[in-house]
Amino acid sequence: MTAKKKWLTAGLSLLLAVLAAFCFLFAYPALARSDAAKPQGYKGILRLWHIDGFEGGRGARASFLGQAARAYEAENEGVLVMITAHTPESALNALAAGTAPDIISYGGACGFVAEIAQPLEKYEWPAAAIGGTTYGVPWCRGGYLLFTMNGDFSDVLAENTVISSGRGAFPAAAAALEGWRGDFAELASVQAYTALIGGKYKYMLGTQRDVWRFVTRGVTVQARALENFCDLWQYISVCASDAEKYNASLDFIDLLVSREWQVRLSSVGMLSPFYDAVYAEEGGGMRALEEEKPALLFPAFADDAARETFSALAEEALKGDENSAKKLENYLV
């Protein structure tokens, strides 16, 4: 082989080697990007905050969430749902300190959730919507009932009826929107219950919590569900903005509101927002509540000022102010 041919062969070999290296350097990142683009299920911790904004039923709603969380973890290897109990005040303090949840369960005075919730495009719930977009969905509910030990509900008057005022609820609004008028006595929930069974009053306006008080103490009552208004909804929202966490959080909500889990709500004395037959029998009023679908709902994200105004209007309407009664409906969905 001549020197010239040797030089050409060596040069060609070098050129091929450079081209091969060049192709490898550009091909490898392309392969890496392809692998990274493949959808991956979330692995890690989902932080769920739970706020009991109103009196529940006969068990802890946080415990029910915990059971659903363990089922979710079993179906999603590598995911841990960590539940933290909060009050509205402690949740606000935690947010101010820079800590935020991925999912939040709430009810009552929790209007601040609107600032951290993400849209739930697959759900529609007008009472938890802003500008036509839903940001929360209820996963359980309660309701208002009229109880009596010896009446037939035909003579409900301010003189013989007491209203049980539970935390985070608007029972006066429920009474006013049923058309009741008068100077009704309003007592804290346990006091109202005691006054009824002690014979001081013939009727008591209460909630699902009172159903279980009567059951626990073996007191026989008749119950009639109020049909026009309910604000006793436990909502849940996704707060995580990261795509993988958002989707994992949404999957948890899907499980929680599935029929499989909704029919188990009797274990904590609550009702399903979506399914009937959680209570096969009367159940001291729970079946009656289940059959009544409240016509009017209070917005989930109402701020403190709106809640205070609504409460004041309800009291005035109950006492006979029809102008306040009309204004009440402006707040409802």
XYZ file of C-alpha atoms in Angstrom:
333
model
C 0.000 0.000 0.000
C 1.436 3.366 -0.938
C 1.932 6.091 1.625
C -0.816 8.058 -0.041
C -3.316 5.172 0.301
C -2.309 4.593 3.917
C -2.927 8.268 4.633
C -6.357 8.163 2.937
C -7.351 4.974 4.824
C -6.317 6.430 8.172
C -8.114 9.669 7.416
C -11.297 7.815 6.448
C -11.169 5.720 9.639
C -10.750 8.843 11.742
C -13.647 10.544 9.981
C -15.914 7.524 10.547
C -14.937 7.442 14.229
C -15.754 11.138 14.630
C -19.093 10.709 12.891
C -19.949 7.724 15.125
C -19.086 9.690 18.255
C -21.096 12.662 16.977
C -24.157 10.479 16.366
C -23.870 8.838 19.805
C -23.642 12.143 21.627
C -26.828 13.426 19.972
C -28.718 10.134 19.986
C -28.237 9.442 23.731
C -29.945 12.618 24.962
C -32.817 11.866 22.575
C -33.203 8.436 24.182
C -33.016 9.997 27.638
C -35.691 12.537 26.773
C -37.886 9.750 25.419
C -37.594 7.803 28.674
C -38.299 10.914 30.751
C -41.372 11.711 28.692
C -43.016 8.403 29.513
C -45.844 8.920 32.051
C -44.833 7.865 35.529
C -47.179 7.239 38.463
C -46.534 9.442 41.485
C -44.375 7.890 44.206
C -44.169 9.738 47.480
C -46.273 11.417 50.150
C -49.649 13.072 49.616
C -50.399 15.455 52.482
C -54.109 15.580 53.309
C -55.440 18.146 55.775
C -58.811 17.478 57.393
C -60.993 20.106 59.075
C -64.169 19.202 60.987
C -66.061 22.404 60.237
C -69.332 21.200 61.781
C -70.634 18.450 64.052
C -70.550 15.057 62.351
C -72.392 11.826 63.005
C -71.329 9.007 65.294
C -67.695 8.557 64.291
C -64.650 10.494 63.216
C -64.602 11.640 59.604
C -60.811 11.743 59.820
C -60.850 8.035 60.675
C -62.977 7.324 57.600
C -60.492 9.235 55.460
C -57.731 7.159 57.016
C -59.422 3.931 55.980
C -59.854 5.222 52.437
C -56.211 6.318 52.431
C -54.994 2.824 53.366
C -57.074 1.354 50.528
C -55.640 3.908 48.120
C -52.097 3.117 49.218
C -52.721 -0.592 48.652
C -53.770 0.155 45.077
C -50.912 2.615 44.442
C -47.606 1.147 45.535
C -45.116 3.757 46.665
C -47.709 6.379 47.666
C -48.355 7.346 51.298
C -51.336 9.527 52.264
C -50.470 11.437 55.433
C -53.532 12.914 57.192
C -53.272 15.911 59.520
C -56.234 17.181 61.551
C -56.679 20.950 61.587
C -59.074 23.645 62.690
C -59.683 26.529 60.295
C -57.403 28.655 62.478
C -54.534 26.164 62.608
C -54.790 25.586 58.851
C -54.483 29.320 58.222
C -51.486 29.499 60.563
C -49.795 26.619 58.746
C -50.410 28.263 55.367
C -48.968 31.549 56.664
C -45.875 29.633 57.789
C -45.380 28.311 54.253
C -46.848 24.811 54.622
C -49.620 23.690 52.278
C -51.505 20.429 51.711
C -51.860 18.442 48.517
C -55.485 17.633 49.380
C -57.822 19.309 51.862
C -61.105 18.088 53.404
C -63.185 20.883 54.922
C -66.595 22.288 55.811
C -68.030 25.286 57.601
C -65.978 28.482 57.810
C -63.221 27.555 55.351
C -63.554 30.156 52.612
C -59.760 30.462 52.456
C -59.620 27.114 50.624
C -60.604 28.953 47.427
C -57.133 30.549 47.436
C -55.265 27.225 47.365
C -57.647 24.862 45.535
C -57.055 23.708 41.969
C -59.855 23.261 39.388
C -61.591 19.876 39.343
C -62.505 19.747 35.675
C -64.122 16.303 35.807
C -66.617 17.360 38.514
C -69.496 19.821 38.650
C -70.804 21.182 41.935
C -72.284 24.705 41.810
C -71.910 25.366 45.547
C -68.133 24.846 45.241
C -67.668 26.621 41.921
C -66.089 29.970 41.085
C -66.784 31.497 37.696
C -68.347 28.272 36.491
C -65.314 26.149 37.428
C -65.632 23.608 40.247
C -62.894 23.667 42.895
C -64.339 21.266 45.441
C -66.637 18.264 45.653
C -68.561 16.980 48.697
C -67.665 13.527 49.982
C -70.234 13.327 52.796
C -73.093 15.374 54.183
C -75.448 15.842 57.071
C -78.844 17.507 57.266
C -81.442 19.186 59.449
C -84.294 17.350 61.158
C -87.200 18.178 63.424
C -87.416 15.781 66.386
C -90.239 15.039 68.815
C -90.979 12.505 71.541
C -94.728 13.018 71.631
C -95.848 15.221 68.738
C -97.083 14.844 65.165
C -95.303 17.943 63.683
C -98.630 19.723 63.163
C -98.186 22.384 65.867
C -94.584 23.626 65.589
C -94.428 27.035 67.275
C -91.779 29.244 68.823
C -93.306 28.511 72.232
C -92.796 24.731 72.028
C -89.732 24.360 69.794
C -86.029 24.774 70.486
C -83.318 25.197 67.857
C -80.048 23.363 68.435
C -77.149 25.619 67.466
C -74.251 23.453 66.392
C -70.759 24.627 65.526
C -70.268 25.851 61.974
C -73.917 25.504 60.958
C -76.875 27.768 60.114
C -79.903 26.124 61.785
C -81.794 29.421 61.992
C -81.514 29.693 58.210
C -82.860 26.143 57.864
C -85.837 27.102 60.057
C -86.475 30.420 58.298
C -86.290 28.830 54.832
C -88.893 26.272 55.958
C -91.203 29.200 56.575
C -91.014 29.211 60.365
C -91.551 32.589 62.040
C -91.324 33.542 65.671
C -88.987 34.153 68.576
C -87.525 30.634 68.768
C -85.181 29.685 71.595
C -81.703 28.682 70.403
C -79.457 26.595 72.652
C -76.111 24.866 72.292
C -76.562 21.362 70.879
C -76.232 19.357 74.096
C -78.410 21.805 76.031
C -81.120 21.679 73.365
C -81.065 17.879 73.391
C -81.368 17.834 77.205
C -84.237 20.343 77.112
C -86.174 18.144 74.657
C -85.825 14.868 76.537
C -86.481 16.704 79.809
C -89.883 17.812 78.505
C -89.195 21.543 78.352
C -89.909 21.581 74.622
C -92.109 19.438 72.394
C -89.917 19.803 69.298
C -86.246 20.320 68.545
C -84.575 21.353 65.322
C -81.292 19.434 65.144
C -78.996 17.549 62.789
C -77.700 14.078 62.025
C -75.538 14.367 65.161
C -78.682 14.341 67.297
C -79.929 11.153 65.603
C -76.950 9.338 67.097
C -77.323 11.030 70.483
C -80.819 9.580 70.723
C -79.693 6.160 69.485
C -76.766 6.033 71.921
C -78.997 6.854 74.887
C -81.870 4.622 73.799
C -84.335 7.506 73.475
C -87.198 6.899 71.038
C -88.110 9.883 68.875
C -89.889 10.655 65.649
C -87.957 12.657 63.080
C -88.904 14.657 60.027
C -86.232 15.829 57.592
C -86.222 19.490 56.541
C -86.174 19.758 52.777
C -85.295 23.298 51.730
C -81.751 24.007 52.912
C -78.521 22.318 53.972
C -75.049 23.720 54.643
C -73.672 20.571 56.318
C -71.349 19.381 53.530
C -67.851 18.004 53.949
C -65.909 19.029 50.851
C -62.580 17.922 49.434
C -60.254 19.794 47.064
C -56.912 19.245 45.354
C -54.288 21.853 46.199
C -51.223 20.314 44.522
C -50.216 22.068 41.295
C -47.512 19.568 40.310
C -49.025 17.391 37.559
C -48.133 14.020 39.092
C -49.307 15.006 42.577
C -52.446 16.589 41.160
C -53.391 13.433 39.270
C -52.601 11.227 42.269
C -54.716 13.492 44.500
C -57.573 13.393 42.003
C -57.368 9.584 41.957
C -57.774 9.604 45.741
C -60.902 11.759 45.440
C -62.255 9.407 42.785
C -61.883 6.524 45.238
C -63.443 8.475 48.111
C -66.591 9.396 46.158
C -66.957 5.992 44.506
C -70.030 3.932 45.370
C -67.798 1.367 47.083
C -66.746 3.919 49.690
C -69.840 6.103 49.801
C -72.045 3.236 50.954
C -69.733 2.817 53.961
C -70.530 6.271 55.336
C -73.045 4.768 57.742
C -70.014 3.662 59.770
C -69.484 7.306 60.759
C -73.161 8.297 60.764
C -73.011 10.505 57.684
C -74.831 10.616 54.339
C -73.589 10.321 50.784
C -74.028 13.374 48.538
C -74.381 11.056 45.528
C -75.912 7.697 46.475
C -79.006 6.491 48.315
C -79.468 3.301 50.329
C -76.578 3.970 52.698
C -79.297 3.436 55.304
C -81.600 0.546 54.471
C -83.985 1.330 57.318
C -85.321 4.447 58.976
C -82.339 4.620 61.322
C -83.837 7.207 63.639
C -84.156 9.776 60.862
C -81.140 9.022 58.676
C -83.236 7.324 56.016
C -85.584 10.318 55.998
C -82.608 12.631 55.526
C -81.289 10.441 52.761
C -84.563 10.699 50.840
C -84.664 14.499 51.061
C -82.403 16.296 48.584
C -81.899 19.864 49.863
C -83.038 22.427 47.313
C -80.787 25.287 48.470
C -77.084 25.199 49.332
C -74.728 27.718 50.913
C -71.523 28.446 48.942
C -68.539 26.419 50.130
C -66.104 29.324 49.781
C -68.105 32.120 51.439
C -65.807 34.336 53.493
C -66.323 35.243 57.149
C -68.096 38.507 56.331
C -70.606 36.752 54.081
C -71.220 34.079 56.707
C -71.842 36.685 59.404
C -74.259 38.627 57.208
C -76.100 35.452 56.209
C -76.424 34.384 59.846
C -77.800 37.806 60.845
C -80.306 37.765 57.983
C -81.454 34.292 59.033
C -82.128 35.456 62.588
C -84.074 38.482 61.356
C -86.063 36.384 58.887
C -86.927 33.850 61.564
C -88.294 36.652 63.727
C -90.580 37.749 60.894
C -88.611 40.160 58.715
C -89.672 39.134 55.201
C -87.207 41.524 53.563
C -84.381 39.621 55.263
C -85.964 36.346 54.161
C -85.753 37.483 50.525
C -82.147 38.585 50.963
C -81.259 35.164 52.368
C -81.942 33.536 49.032
C -79.440 35.828 47.298
C -76.649 33.908 49.042
C -77.844 30.459 48.072
C -77.055 28.176 45.174
